[in-house]
Tab-separated table of C-alpha atoms and ligand atoms in Angstrom:
chain	number	residue	atom	x	y	z
A	120	UNK	CA	-20.797	31.146	12.126
A	121	UNK	CA	-19.580	29.291	9.074
A	122	UNK	CA	-19.853	25.520	9.251
A	123	UNK	CA	-16.532	23.845	8.689
A	124	UNK	CA	-16.022	20.429	7.218
A	125	UNK	CA	-14.454	17.977	9.629
A	126	UNK	CA	-11.479	17.416	7.349
A	127	UNK	CA	-10.664	21.144	7.465
A	128	UNK	CA	-11.022	21.311	11.233
A	129	UNK	CA	-8.814	18.297	11.856
A	130	UNK	CA	-6.170	19.475	9.426
A	131	UNK	CA	-6.104	23.073	10.611
A	132	UNK	CA	-6.148	22.056	14.282
A	133	UNK	CA	-6.860	25.703	15.145
A	134	UNK	CA	-7.296	25.123	18.869
A	135	UNK	CA	-9.095	27.547	21.166
A	136	UNK	CA	-11.474	28.756	18.487
A	137	UNK	CA	-15.249	28.537	18.381
A	138	UNK	CA	-16.548	26.203	15.699
A	139	UNK	CA	-19.703	24.689	14.270
A	140	UNK	CA	-19.689	21.098	13.019
A	141	UNK	CA	-22.493	19.167	11.406
A	142	UNK	CA	-22.509	15.452	10.747
A	143	UNK	CA	-23.802	11.990	11.512
A	144	UNK	CA	-23.194	10.123	14.739
A	145	UNK	CA	-21.010	7.061	14.432
A	146	UNK	CA	-20.890	6.180	18.132
A	147	UNK	CA	-21.843	7.592	21.501
A	148	UNK	CA	-20.352	6.431	24.756
A	149	UNK	CA	-19.506	7.910	28.134
A	150	UNK	CA	-20.170	7.871	31.864
A	151	UNK	CA	-22.081	9.844	34.449
A	152	UNK	CA	-20.115	13.024	33.921
A	153	UNK	CA	-19.252	13.132	30.281
A	154	UNK	CA	-20.440	11.820	26.918
A	155	UNK	CA	-18.262	11.260	23.840
A	156	UNK	CA	-19.848	11.452	20.415
A	157	UNK	CA	-17.897	10.465	17.305
A	158	UNK	CA	-19.189	12.579	14.421
A	159	UNK	CA	-18.520	12.044	10.715
A	160	UNK	CA	-19.564	14.300	7.847
A	161	UNK	CA	-18.213	12.335	4.887
A	162	UNK	CA	-15.374	14.773	4.264
A	163	UNK	CA	-12.774	12.259	5.423
A	164	UNK	CA	-12.318	8.907	7.060
A	165	UNK	CA	-11.654	10.367	10.492
A	166	UNK	CA	-14.400	11.317	12.949
A	167	UNK	CA	-14.274	14.339	15.160
A	168	UNK	CA	-14.790	13.679	18.842
A	169	UNK	CA	-17.433	15.780	20.534
A	170	UNK	CA	-17.069	15.934	24.310
A	171	UNK	CA	-20.219	16.781	26.242
A	172	UNK	CA	-20.050	17.908	29.855
A	173	UNK	CA	-23.239	16.530	31.400
A	174	UNK	CA	-23.255	19.397	33.891
A	175	UNK	CA	-23.780	21.760	30.972
A	176	UNK	CA	-25.992	19.680	28.707
A	177	UNK	CA	-28.408	17.257	30.306
A	178	UNK	CA	-28.072	13.534	29.775
A	179	UNK	CA	-31.803	13.472	29.097
A	180	UNK	CA	-31.439	15.765	26.080
A	181	UNK	CA	-28.755	13.455	24.658
A	182	UNK	CA	-31.007	10.376	24.771
A	183	UNK	CA	-32.231	10.737	21.160
A	184	UNK	CA	-28.618	10.905	19.989
A	185	UNK	CA	-27.860	7.408	18.746
A	186	UNK	CA	-25.813	5.947	15.896
A	187	UNK	CA	-26.942	7.484	12.603
A	188	UNK	CA	-28.518	10.633	14.045
A	189	UNK	CA	-27.604	13.950	12.444
A	190	UNK	CA	-26.401	16.830	14.621
A	191	UNK	CA	-25.231	20.386	14.699
A	192	UNK	CA	-22.681	21.029	17.402
A	193	UNK	CA	-21.564	24.497	18.463
A	194	UNK	CA	-18.480	24.407	20.604
A	195	UNK	CA	-14.850	25.076	21.159
A	196	UNK	CA	-11.974	23.269	19.482
A	197	UNK	CA	-9.401	22.142	22.040
A	198	UNK	CA	-6.368	19.877	22.086
A	199	UNK	CA	-7.287	16.360	22.947
A	200	UNK	CA	-5.722	14.174	25.576
A	201	UNK	CA	-7.198	11.066	23.990
A	202	UNK	CA	-4.915	8.784	22.043
A	203	UNK	CA	-4.965	9.024	18.249
A	204	UNK	CA	-6.568	12.437	17.925
A	205	UNK	CA	-5.062	15.911	18.037
A	206	UNK	CA	-8.195	17.935	18.683
A	207	UNK	CA	-11.733	17.552	19.916
A	208	UNK	CA	-14.826	19.712	20.310
A	209	UNK	CA	-16.139	20.763	23.689
A	210	UNK	CA	-19.846	21.079	23.053
A	211	UNK	CA	-21.646	24.223	24.121
A	212	UNK	CA	-24.877	23.513	22.320
A	213	UNK	CA	-26.232	20.531	20.400
A	214	UNK	CA	-29.096	20.622	17.948
A	215	UNK	CA	-30.528	17.353	16.685
A	216	UNK	CA	-31.440	17.632	13.016
A	217	UNK	CA	-32.624	14.052	12.628
A	218	UNK	CA	-32.785	11.032	14.894
A	219	UNK	CA	-32.157	7.419	13.832
A	220	UNK	CA	-34.208	4.897	15.743
A	221	UNK	CA	-31.811	2.143	16.878
A	222	UNK	CA	-34.612	-0.396	16.456
A	223	UNK	CA	-34.796	0.232	12.731
A	224	UNK	CA	-31.592	1.975	11.570
A	225	UNK	CA	-29.666	-0.762	9.764
A	226	UNK	CA	-26.148	0.615	10.177
A	227	UNK	CA	-25.281	-0.142	13.754
A	228	UNK	CA	-21.701	-0.224	14.946
A	229	UNK	CA	-20.737	-3.760	13.978
A	230	UNK	CA	-19.118	-4.499	10.640
A	231	UNK	CA	-21.537	-5.501	7.900
A	232	UNK	CA	-20.861	-7.781	4.952
A	233	UNK	CA	-20.510	-6.203	1.514
A	234	UNK	CA	-23.455	-8.344	0.364
A	235	UNK	CA	-25.686	-6.901	3.052
A	236	UNK	CA	-24.510	-3.370	2.306
A	237	UNK	CA	-25.402	-3.856	-1.374
A	238	UNK	CA	-29.008	-4.411	-0.298
A	239	UNK	CA	-28.962	-1.062	1.476
A	240	UNK	CA	-26.899	0.784	-1.128
A	241	UNK	CA	-28.811	3.964	-0.349
A	242	UNK	CA	-27.217	4.038	3.118
A	243	UNK	CA	-23.838	2.456	2.535
A	244	UNK	CA	-22.020	5.731	1.753
A	245	UNK	CA	-22.317	6.341	5.507
A	246	UNK	CA	-19.898	3.499	6.203
A	247	UNK	CA	-16.143	3.916	6.367
A	248	UNK	CA	-15.606	1.580	3.432
A	249	UNK	CA	-17.993	3.276	1.025
A	250	UNK	CA	-16.983	6.723	2.190
A	251	UNK	CA	-13.426	5.788	1.217
A	252	UNK	CA	-14.443	4.220	-2.105
A	253	UNK	CA	-16.569	7.201	-3.117
A	254	UNK	CA	-13.922	9.737	-2.167
A	255	UNK	CA	-11.382	7.782	-4.224
A	256	UNK	CA	-13.912	7.626	-7.068
A	257	UNK	CA	-14.192	11.405	-6.993
A	258	UNK	CA	-10.421	11.860	-6.904
A	259	UNK	CA	-9.986	9.559	-9.904
A	260	UNK	CA	-12.637	11.414	-11.926
A	261	UNK	CA	-10.871	14.672	-11.185
A	262	UNK	CA	-7.452	13.225	-12.064
A	263	UNK	CA	-8.784	11.933	-15.390
A	264	UNK	CA	-9.867	15.395	-16.471
A	265	UNK	CA	-6.612	16.855	-15.156
A	266	UNK	CA	-4.486	14.342	-17.068
A	267	UNK	CA	-6.138	15.007	-20.400
A	268	UNK	CA	-6.427	18.739	-19.906
A	269	UNK	CA	-2.695	18.940	-19.176
A	270	UNK	CA	-1.991	17.098	-22.434
A	271	UNK	CA	-4.252	19.156	-24.692
A	272	UNK	CA	-7.078	16.626	-25.056
A	273	UNK	CA	-10.570	18.145	-25.288
A	274	UNK	CA	-13.509	16.709	-23.363
A	275	UNK	CA	-16.044	15.731	-26.019
A	276	UNK	CA	-19.628	14.898	-25.046
A	277	UNK	CA	-20.768	12.043	-27.232
A	278	UNK	CA	-24.449	11.077	-27.324
A	279	UNK	CA	-25.975	8.480	-25.038
A	280	UNK	CA	-28.856	7.748	-27.377
A	281	UNK	CA	-27.683	6.374	-30.688
A	282	UNK	CA	-29.061	4.816	-33.824
A	283	UNK	CA	-25.846	3.129	-34.903
A	284	UNK	CA	-26.127	-0.562	-34.243
A	285	UNK	CA	-22.571	-1.303	-35.216
A	286	UNK	CA	-21.188	-2.763	-32.000
A	287	UNK	CA	-22.441	-6.026	-30.545
A	288	UNK	CA	-26.104	-5.615	-31.388
A	289	UNK	CA	-27.244	-8.152	-28.813
A	290	UNK	CA	-25.931	-6.119	-25.912
A	291	UNK	CA	-27.944	-2.931	-26.377
A	292	UNK	CA	-30.819	-1.439	-24.424
A	293	UNK	CA	-33.556	-0.186	-26.707
A	294	UNK	CA	-34.865	3.341	-26.337
A	295	UNK	CA	-38.449	3.774	-27.435
A	296	UNK	CA	-41.622	5.701	-26.715
A	297	UNK	CA	-43.791	3.234	-28.627
A	298	UNK	CA	-46.699	1.822	-26.640
A	299	UNK	CA	-45.480	-1.653	-25.786
A	300	UNK	CA	-49.072	-2.875	-25.487
A	301	UNK	CA	-49.852	-1.758	-28.964
A	302	UNK	CA	-46.725	-1.755	-31.084
A	303	UNK	CA	-47.303	-0.410	-34.603
A	304	UNK	CA	-46.368	-2.875	-37.347
A	305	UNK	CA	-45.459	-2.405	-40.984
A	306	UNK	CA	-47.297	-4.189	-43.771
A	307	UNK	CA	-44.710	-6.956	-43.611
A	308	UNK	CA	-45.278	-7.419	-39.885
A	309	UNK	CA	-42.136	-5.773	-38.546
A	310	UNK	CA	-42.114	-3.133	-35.829
A	311	UNK	CA	-42.718	0.227	-37.476
A	312	UNK	CA	-39.990	2.354	-35.953
A	313	UNK	CA	-40.847	5.198	-38.324
A	314	UNK	CA	-43.604	5.966	-35.794
A	315	UNK	CA	-41.155	5.951	-32.910
A	316	UNK	CA	-39.746	9.088	-31.270
A	317	UNK	CA	-36.672	9.310	-33.474
A	318	UNK	CA	-38.296	7.757	-36.536
A	319	UNK	CA	-35.968	4.788	-36.303
A	320	UNK	CA	-34.780	2.180	-33.833
A	321	UNK	CA	-32.509	3.658	-31.165
A	322	UNK	CA	-30.424	2.345	-28.309
A	323	UNK	CA	-28.386	3.465	-25.345
A	324	UNK	CA	-24.766	3.710	-26.362
A	325	UNK	CA	-22.289	0.900	-25.686
A	326	UNK	CA	-19.335	3.189	-26.449
A	327	UNK	CA	-18.706	6.762	-27.520
A	328	UNK	CA	-15.840	5.741	-29.744
A	329	UNK	CA	-17.278	6.198	-33.215
A	330	UNK	CA	-18.318	9.749	-32.442
A	331	UNK	CA	-15.036	10.186	-30.578
A	332	UNK	CA	-13.220	9.430	-33.825
A	333	UNK	CA	-15.085	12.289	-35.485
A	334	UNK	CA	-13.736	14.521	-32.727
A	335	UNK	CA	-10.159	13.272	-33.169
A	336	UNK	CA	-10.350	13.844	-36.917
A	337	UNK	CA	-11.218	17.479	-36.364
A	338	UNK	CA	-9.900	18.626	-32.987
A	339	UNK	CA	-6.902	16.313	-32.992
A	340	UNK	CA	-7.141	14.902	-29.487
A	341	UNK	CA	-10.322	14.316	-27.532
A	342	UNK	CA	-11.611	12.153	-24.722
A	343	UNK	CA	-15.043	11.148	-23.592
A	344	UNK	CA	-16.000	10.318	-20.017
A	345	UNK	CA	-19.571	9.250	-19.573
A	346	UNK	CA	-22.051	6.494	-18.873
A	347	UNK	CA	-22.148	3.421	-21.086
A	348	UNK	CA	-24.809	0.750	-21.209
A	349	UNK	CA	-24.504	-2.933	-21.986
A	350	UNK	CA	-27.345	-5.380	-21.634
A	351	UNK	CA	-24.938	-8.252	-21.140
A	352	UNK	CA	-26.744	-10.826	-19.145
A	353	UNK	CA	-23.581	-12.006	-17.466
A	354	UNK	CA	-23.523	-11.908	-13.721
A	355	UNK	CA	-19.810	-11.506	-13.147
A	356	UNK	CA	-17.936	-9.494	-10.540
A	357	UNK	CA	-16.491	-7.363	-13.396
A	358	UNK	CA	-19.559	-6.392	-15.454
A	359	UNK	CA	-22.229	-3.766	-14.894
A	360	UNK	CA	-25.169	-2.950	-17.150
A	361	UNK	CA	-24.434	0.755	-16.607
A	362	UNK	CA	-20.823	1.783	-16.196
A	363	UNK	CA	-18.630	4.766	-16.916
A	364	UNK	CA	-16.032	4.735	-19.611
A	365	UNK	CA	-13.152	7.024	-20.518
A	366	UNK	CA	-12.321	6.971	-24.220
A	367	UNK	CA	-9.455	9.084	-25.557
A	368	UNK	CA	-9.023	9.257	-29.309
A	369	UNK	CA	-6.067	10.943	-31.008
A	370	UNK	CA	-5.207	11.763	-34.593
A	371	UNK	CA	-1.689	10.854	-35.776
A	372	UNK	CA	-1.325	8.269	-33.015
A	373	UNK	CA	-0.171	4.838	-34.089
A	374	UNK	CA	-0.449	1.754	-31.942
A	375	UNK	CA	2.835	2.480	-30.112
A	376	UNK	CA	1.720	6.008	-29.215
A	377	UNK	CA	-1.571	4.585	-28.027
A	378	UNK	CA	0.172	2.082	-25.753
A	379	UNK	CA	2.391	4.790	-24.347
A	380	UNK	CA	-0.557	7.075	-23.638
A	381	UNK	CA	-2.499	4.286	-21.938
A	382	UNK	CA	0.405	3.233	-19.738
A	383	UNK	CA	1.212	6.809	-18.769
A	384	UNK	CA	-2.482	7.434	-18.060
A	385	UNK	CA	-2.908	4.455	-15.738
A	386	UNK	CA	0.300	5.249	-13.867
A	387	UNK	CA	-0.718	8.889	-13.504
A	388	UNK	CA	-4.083	7.945	-12.011
A	389	UNK	CA	-2.687	5.400	-9.600
A	390	UNK	CA	0.027	7.782	-8.543
A	391	UNK	CA	-2.568	10.501	-8.027
A	392	UNK	CA	-4.471	8.181	-5.695
A	393	UNK	CA	-1.316	7.293	-3.769
A	394	UNK	CA	-0.505	10.951	-3.286
A	395	UNK	CA	-3.989	12.312	-2.608
A	396	UNK	CA	-6.066	9.507	-1.091
A	397	UNK	CA	-3.566	8.162	1.409
A	398	UNK	CA	-5.868	7.875	4.400
A	399	UNK	CA	-8.612	6.120	2.441
A	400	UNK	CA	-6.147	3.771	0.731
A	401	UNK	CA	-4.582	2.858	4.049
A	402	UNK	CA	-8.022	2.024	5.375
A	403	UNK	CA	-8.799	-0.163	2.346
A	404	UNK	CA	-5.408	-1.813	2.688
A	405	UNK	CA	-6.037	-2.629	6.336
A	406	UNK	CA	-9.653	-3.761	5.948
A	407	UNK	CA	-9.922	-5.468	2.589
A	408	UNK	CA	-6.632	-6.117	0.831
A	409	UNK	CA	-3.313	-6.186	2.651
A	410	UNK	CA	-1.320	-6.004	-0.573
A	411	UNK	CA	-3.218	-3.085	-2.072
A	412	UNK	CA	-0.722	-0.262	-1.595
A	413	UNK	CA	2.180	-2.524	-2.470
A	414	UNK	CA	0.421	-3.476	-5.728
A	415	UNK	CA	-0.334	0.151	-6.591
A	416	UNK	CA	3.297	1.115	-6.027
A	417	UNK	CA	4.436	-1.814	-8.129
A	418	UNK	CA	2.322	-0.768	-11.113
A	419	UNK	CA	3.516	2.829	-10.905
A	420	UNK	CA	7.159	1.806	-10.762
A	421	UNK	CA	7.382	-0.926	-13.395
A	422	UNK	CA	7.101	-1.079	-17.166
A	423	UNK	CA	4.131	-2.910	-18.591
A	424	UNK	CA	5.091	-6.017	-20.575
A	425	UNK	CA	4.145	-5.678	-24.264
A	426	UNK	CA	3.627	-8.781	-26.341
A	427	UNK	CA	1.757	-10.228	-29.288
A	428	UNK	CA	-1.455	-12.164	-28.821
A	429	UNK	CA	0.219	-15.024	-30.689
A	430	UNK	CA	3.065	-15.177	-28.144
A	431	UNK	CA	0.531	-14.991	-25.347
A	432	UNK	CA	-1.303	-18.014	-26.709
A	433	UNK	CA	1.972	-19.939	-26.942
A	434	UNK	CA	2.783	-19.158	-23.312
A	435	UNK	CA	-0.689	-20.249	-22.196
A	436	UNK	CA	-0.494	-23.505	-24.166
A	437	UNK	CA	2.948	-24.291	-22.792
A	438	UNK	CA	1.892	-23.438	-19.221
A	439	UNK	CA	0.532	-26.870	-18.386
A	440	UNK	CA	-2.338	-25.121	-16.562
A	441	UNK	CA	-5.812	-26.624	-16.621
A	442	UNK	CA	-8.086	-23.824	-17.829
A	443	UNK	CA	-11.856	-24.001	-17.796
A	444	UNK	CA	-11.818	-22.689	-21.381
A	445	UNK	CA	-9.108	-24.325	-23.531
A	446	UNK	CA	-6.761	-22.006	-25.448
A	447	UNK	CA	-6.205	-22.073	-29.196
A	448	UNK	CA	-4.962	-19.405	-31.566
A	449	UNK	CA	-8.095	-17.493	-32.542
A	450	UNK	CA	-9.919	-17.784	-29.231
A	451	UNK	CA	-10.969	-14.773	-27.204
A	452	UNK	CA	-9.049	-14.713	-23.954
A	453	UNK	CA	-11.048	-15.362	-20.814
A	454	UNK	CA	-10.344	-13.675	-17.523
A	455	UNK	CA	-8.576	-16.847	-16.279
A	456	UNK	CA	-6.120	-16.651	-19.207
A	457	UNK	CA	-5.509	-12.951	-18.772
A	458	UNK	CA	-4.862	-13.367	-15.088
A	459	UNK	CA	-2.495	-16.282	-15.666
A	460	UNK	CA	-0.333	-14.139	-17.956
A	461	UNK	CA	-0.336	-11.204	-15.565
A	462	UNK	CA	-0.233	-12.844	-12.153
A	463	UNK	CA	1.642	-16.091	-12.749
A	464	UNK	CA	3.780	-15.667	-15.822
A	465	UNK	CA	4.949	-12.064	-16.132
A	466	UNK	CA	3.963	-10.840	-12.672
A	467	UNK	CA	3.294	-7.358	-14.057
A	468	UNK	CA	0.637	-5.596	-16.183
A	469	UNK	CA	0.603	-6.804	-19.777
A	470	UNK	CA	-0.294	-5.043	-23.024
A	471	UNK	CA	-1.395	-7.683	-25.486
A	472	UNK	CA	-1.453	-6.565	-29.123
A	473	UNK	CA	-2.210	-7.802	-32.643
A	474	UNK	CA	-5.269	-9.945	-31.990
A	475	UNK	CA	-6.980	-12.139	-34.622
A	476	UNK	CA	-9.347	-9.923	-36.592
A	477	UNK	CA	-12.277	-12.331	-36.112
A	478	UNK	CA	-12.509	-11.618	-32.386
A	479	UNK	CA	-12.124	-7.853	-32.641
A	480	UNK	CA	-14.291	-5.015	-33.918
A	481	UNK	CA	-14.574	-4.055	-37.581
A	482	UNK	CA	-12.879	-0.673	-37.193
A	483	UNK	CA	-9.452	-1.904	-36.109
A	484	UNK	CA	-6.510	-1.392	-38.450
A	485	UNK	CA	-5.710	-4.524	-40.401
A	486	UNK	CA	-2.146	-5.832	-40.292
A	487	UNK	CA	-0.249	-6.887	-43.414
A	488	UNK	CA	-0.528	-10.566	-42.437
A	489	UNK	CA	-4.229	-10.448	-43.320
A	490	UNK	CA	-5.060	-12.282	-40.082
A	491	UNK	CA	-4.553	-9.840	-37.227
A	492	UNK	CA	-5.503	-6.289	-36.331
A	493	UNK	CA	-3.693	-3.563	-34.380
A	494	UNK	CA	-5.668	-4.092	-31.190
A	495	UNK	CA	-4.318	-3.635	-27.692
A	496	UNK	CA	-5.779	-4.875	-24.436
A	497	UNK	CA	-4.208	-3.960	-21.135
A	498	UNK	CA	-4.413	-6.719	-18.576
A	499	UNK	CA	-4.071	-6.046	-14.861
A	500	UNK	CA	-3.574	-8.251	-11.840
A	501	UNK	CA	-6.843	-9.180	-10.093
A	502	UNK	CA	-8.933	-7.517	-12.821
A	503	UNK	CA	-7.955	-8.977	-16.185
A	504	UNK	CA	-8.860	-6.570	-18.981
A	505	UNK	CA	-8.886	-2.977	-17.807
A	506	UNK	CA	-8.370	-1.232	-21.166
A	507	UNK	CA	-9.344	-2.199	-24.699
A	508	UNK	CA	-8.144	-0.148	-27.643
A	509	UNK	CA	-6.627	-0.103	-31.105
A	510	UNK	CA	-5.242	1.827	-33.983
A	511	UNK	CA	-8.212	2.403	-36.279
A	512	UNK	CA	-8.475	1.426	-39.925
A	513	UNK	CA	-7.937	4.692	-41.790
A	514	UNK	CA	-8.208	3.299	-45.324
A	515	UNK	CA	-11.653	3.736	-46.851
A	516	UNK	CA	-11.367	0.703	-49.128
A	517	UNK	CA	-10.235	-1.673	-46.409
A	518	UNK	CA	-12.779	-0.399	-43.902
A	519	UNK	CA	-15.778	-0.634	-46.188
A	520	UNK	CA	-14.641	-4.068	-47.385
A	521	UNK	CA	-14.577	-5.226	-43.765
A	522	UNK	CA	-18.020	-3.738	-43.114
A	523	UNK	CA	-19.380	-5.597	-46.126
A	524	UNK	CA	-17.580	-8.814	-45.164
A	525	UNK	CA	-19.243	-8.752	-41.756
A	526	UNK	CA	-22.646	-8.104	-43.306
A	527	UNK	CA	-22.965	-4.803	-41.468
A	528	UNK	CA	-25.097	-1.999	-42.777
A	529	UNK	CA	-23.071	0.593	-44.674
A	530	UNK	CA	-26.167	2.744	-44.660
A	531	UNK	CA	-26.277	3.317	-40.931
A	532	UNK	CA	-22.506	3.871	-40.859
A	533	UNK	CA	-22.329	6.333	-43.751
A	534	UNK	CA	-21.165	9.219	-41.599
A	535	UNK	CA	-18.414	7.132	-40.032
A	536	UNK	CA	-17.156	5.857	-43.384
A	537	UNK	CA	-17.178	9.412	-44.737
A	538	UNK	CA	-14.343	10.347	-42.354
A	539	UNK	CA	-12.157	7.974	-44.388
A	540	UNK	CA	-13.225	9.591	-47.633
A	541	UNK	CA	-12.277	13.138	-46.697
A	542	UNK	CA	-9.079	13.910	-44.855
A	543	UNK	CA	-8.571	10.495	-43.325
A	544	UNK	CA	-5.618	10.211	-40.946
A	545	UNK	CA	-3.938	7.553	-38.865
A	546	UNK	CA	-5.550	7.601	-35.438
A	547	UNK	CA	-5.931	5.505	-32.326
A	548	UNK	CA	-7.796	5.341	-29.070
A	549	UNK	CA	-8.848	3.162	-26.183
A	550	UNK	CA	-11.543	2.652	-23.595
A	551	UNK	CA	-10.913	2.431	-19.878
A	552	UNK	CA	-13.736	1.102	-17.756
A	553	UNK	CA	-13.897	3.557	-14.859
A	554	UNK	CA	-15.180	0.957	-12.413
A	555	UNK	CA	-12.489	-1.541	-13.428
A	556	UNK	CA	-9.921	1.126	-12.596
A	557	UNK	CA	-11.640	1.730	-9.272
A	558	UNK	CA	-11.622	-1.970	-8.433
A	559	UNK	CA	-7.897	-1.937	-8.939
A	560	UNK	CA	-7.300	1.234	-6.966
A	561	UNK	CA	-9.578	0.394	-4.021
A	562	UNK	CA	-8.907	-3.341	-3.824
A	563	UNK	CA	-12.628	-4.120	-4.006
A	564	UNK	CA	-13.199	-7.438	-5.775
A	565	UNK	CA	-16.794	-6.887	-6.878
A	566	UNK	CA	-17.568	-4.121	-9.350
A	567	UNK	CA	-20.905	-3.531	-7.562
A	568	UNK	CA	-18.927	-2.077	-4.665
A	569	UNK	CA	-17.205	0.761	-6.536
A	570	UNK	CA	-20.266	2.521	-8.002
A	571	UNK	CA	-22.886	4.199	-5.795
A	572	UNK	CA	-25.923	2.483	-7.313
A	573	UNK	CA	-25.018	-0.629	-9.335
A	574	UNK	CA	-27.166	-1.733	-12.276
A	575	UNK	CA	-26.938	-5.449	-13.004
A	576	UNK	CA	-29.438	-8.026	-14.317
A	577	UNK	CA	-32.571	-7.887	-12.116
A	578	UNK	CA	-31.155	-5.046	-10.023
A	579	UNK	CA	-32.150	-1.428	-10.521
A	580	UNK	CA	-33.032	-0.321	-6.993
A	581	UNK	CA	-32.531	3.182	-5.709
B	81	ATP	P1	-14.779	-7.734	-21.326
B	81	ATP	O1	-14.123	-8.719	-22.209
B	81	ATP	O2	-14.155	-7.611	-19.973
B	81	ATP	O3	-16.261	-7.866	-21.290
B	81	ATP	P2	-14.900	-5.909	-23.524
B	81	ATP	O4	-13.974	-6.561	-24.470
B	81	ATP	O5	-16.352	-6.058	-23.715
B	81	ATP	O6	-14.498	-6.310	-22.011
B	81	ATP	P3	-14.487	-3.204	-24.481
B	81	ATP	O7	-15.669	-3.288	-25.369
B	81	ATP	O8	-13.128	-3.146	-25.078
B	81	ATP	O9	-14.518	-4.360	-23.392
B	81	ATP	O10	-14.709	-1.960	-23.481
B	81	ATP	C1	-13.649	-1.151	-22.993
B	81	ATP	C2	-13.476	-1.256	-21.505
B	81	ATP	O11	-14.705	-1.070	-20.816
B	81	ATP	C3	-13.010	-2.616	-21.023
B	81	ATP	O12	-11.629	-2.713	-21.114
B	81	ATP	C4	-13.451	-2.629	-19.581
B	81	ATP	O13	-12.538	-1.882	-18.780
B	81	ATP	C5	-14.732	-1.857	-19.618
B	81	ATP	N1	-15.943	-2.685	-19.645
B	81	ATP	C6	-16.439	-3.402	-20.680
B	81	ATP	N2	-17.615	-3.976	-20.376
B	81	ATP	C7	-17.894	-3.586	-19.088
B	81	ATP	C8	-18.990	-3.824	-18.216
B	81	ATP	N3	-20.051	-4.554	-18.586
B	81	ATP	N4	-18.945	-3.267	-16.979
B	81	ATP	C9	-17.883	-2.512	-16.611
B	81	ATP	N5	-16.832	-2.238	-17.396
B	81	ATP	C10	-16.817	-2.771	-18.628
B	82	MN	MN1	-17.662	-7.413	-22.766
């Protein structure tokens, strides 16, 4: 007989049929006559209750069934008299696939702290919380592809190994097959990367954007969705060394179009979660963040506030708040500043635009004032920056002047600059950190708790 997932069984509630369920034991309780086993198979938050008549199946044979054990149950689906459940399984036969010694199995009934669960990240998907987070993570990944597909954006696979060192050189992980105990040197004493696998120094990508732009300037509208690596040695609750990023890039989009796309995108995703992940969101709301669903509804139903960086700085200076990092025009905003604007001042998501060019990347379109660029950051409650994007500089002269001004190597960027020589076009794009989105949608406050196996400084277990 075909195994059914618990979510299908509970939703179909096809009583008086024979079924097979397979899953992991959450709890077992009972009395002399009957045992109740709560079984979960990861398909939904809810468990299915297995009722065992001890006349039919001996208590002795149930002894090895403890929390964490994996079972196959053949039985009959019947309506349940118990409160809070429509159906239950009357067991005819139970096969134990794997036991879980209660002396050693770490996930016993009681609630565990998120810190403890991080240490056993290989088991935490078996908890209600991480089951919910990972199901929401899946739903969001699906909704991302759906959103772009519906709007005619093509999924472009940009490389993870790259030789362009154009973005924040200090933050990159090197990729090499050189023997670290015997690194070949050139005559002048530098590392001889010509002997390395790719014949030059390579890194893991920090962003697929530059290649994404090539896609936009040929296919019109593309998006990337893949892993991104940053060796930032900052132990914050919002940074991972390996995270997933979504980067749409569109030809003929100016900054306003870019803002509109980003706002529509975020609202679409959050709405998708509200409509499709209700049970999991309600659990997260109850357990971790009582304002979660209210906040998600608020974002879906309200316009984001758009304002200039310069106005933002004025508001922060006039706020009378004591910030750890003082604010001046020209400074990069810290999370405390972003959250003040969003949570205290405007009380809604904010799109901050036209940042000083010194604190933004070389490729952003320069404004006529000579001081600012057409950047946009989207700031969210609880998270701070969730999206960073811009209209790109499409003018060859201005772009190469900026590259030279910053002392960057035109040589390694030749292919990128070429797009501005032949058929250049206005275009824009942005990057959404997938885990930042998930923090917002799940209410988790530490980014380590929205990815199955977090990579952070000194942590690469599992
Ligand atoms: P932050 O100031 O928060 O470090 P950033 O300015 O470095 O962000 P971008 O380079 O614009 O960010 O990257 C685009 C998006 O990727 C960010 O808006 C954020 O959502 C996400 N992001 C950036 N760095 C990380 C990281 N280390 N871990 C997880 N997500 C990140
Ligand atoms: Mn950063």
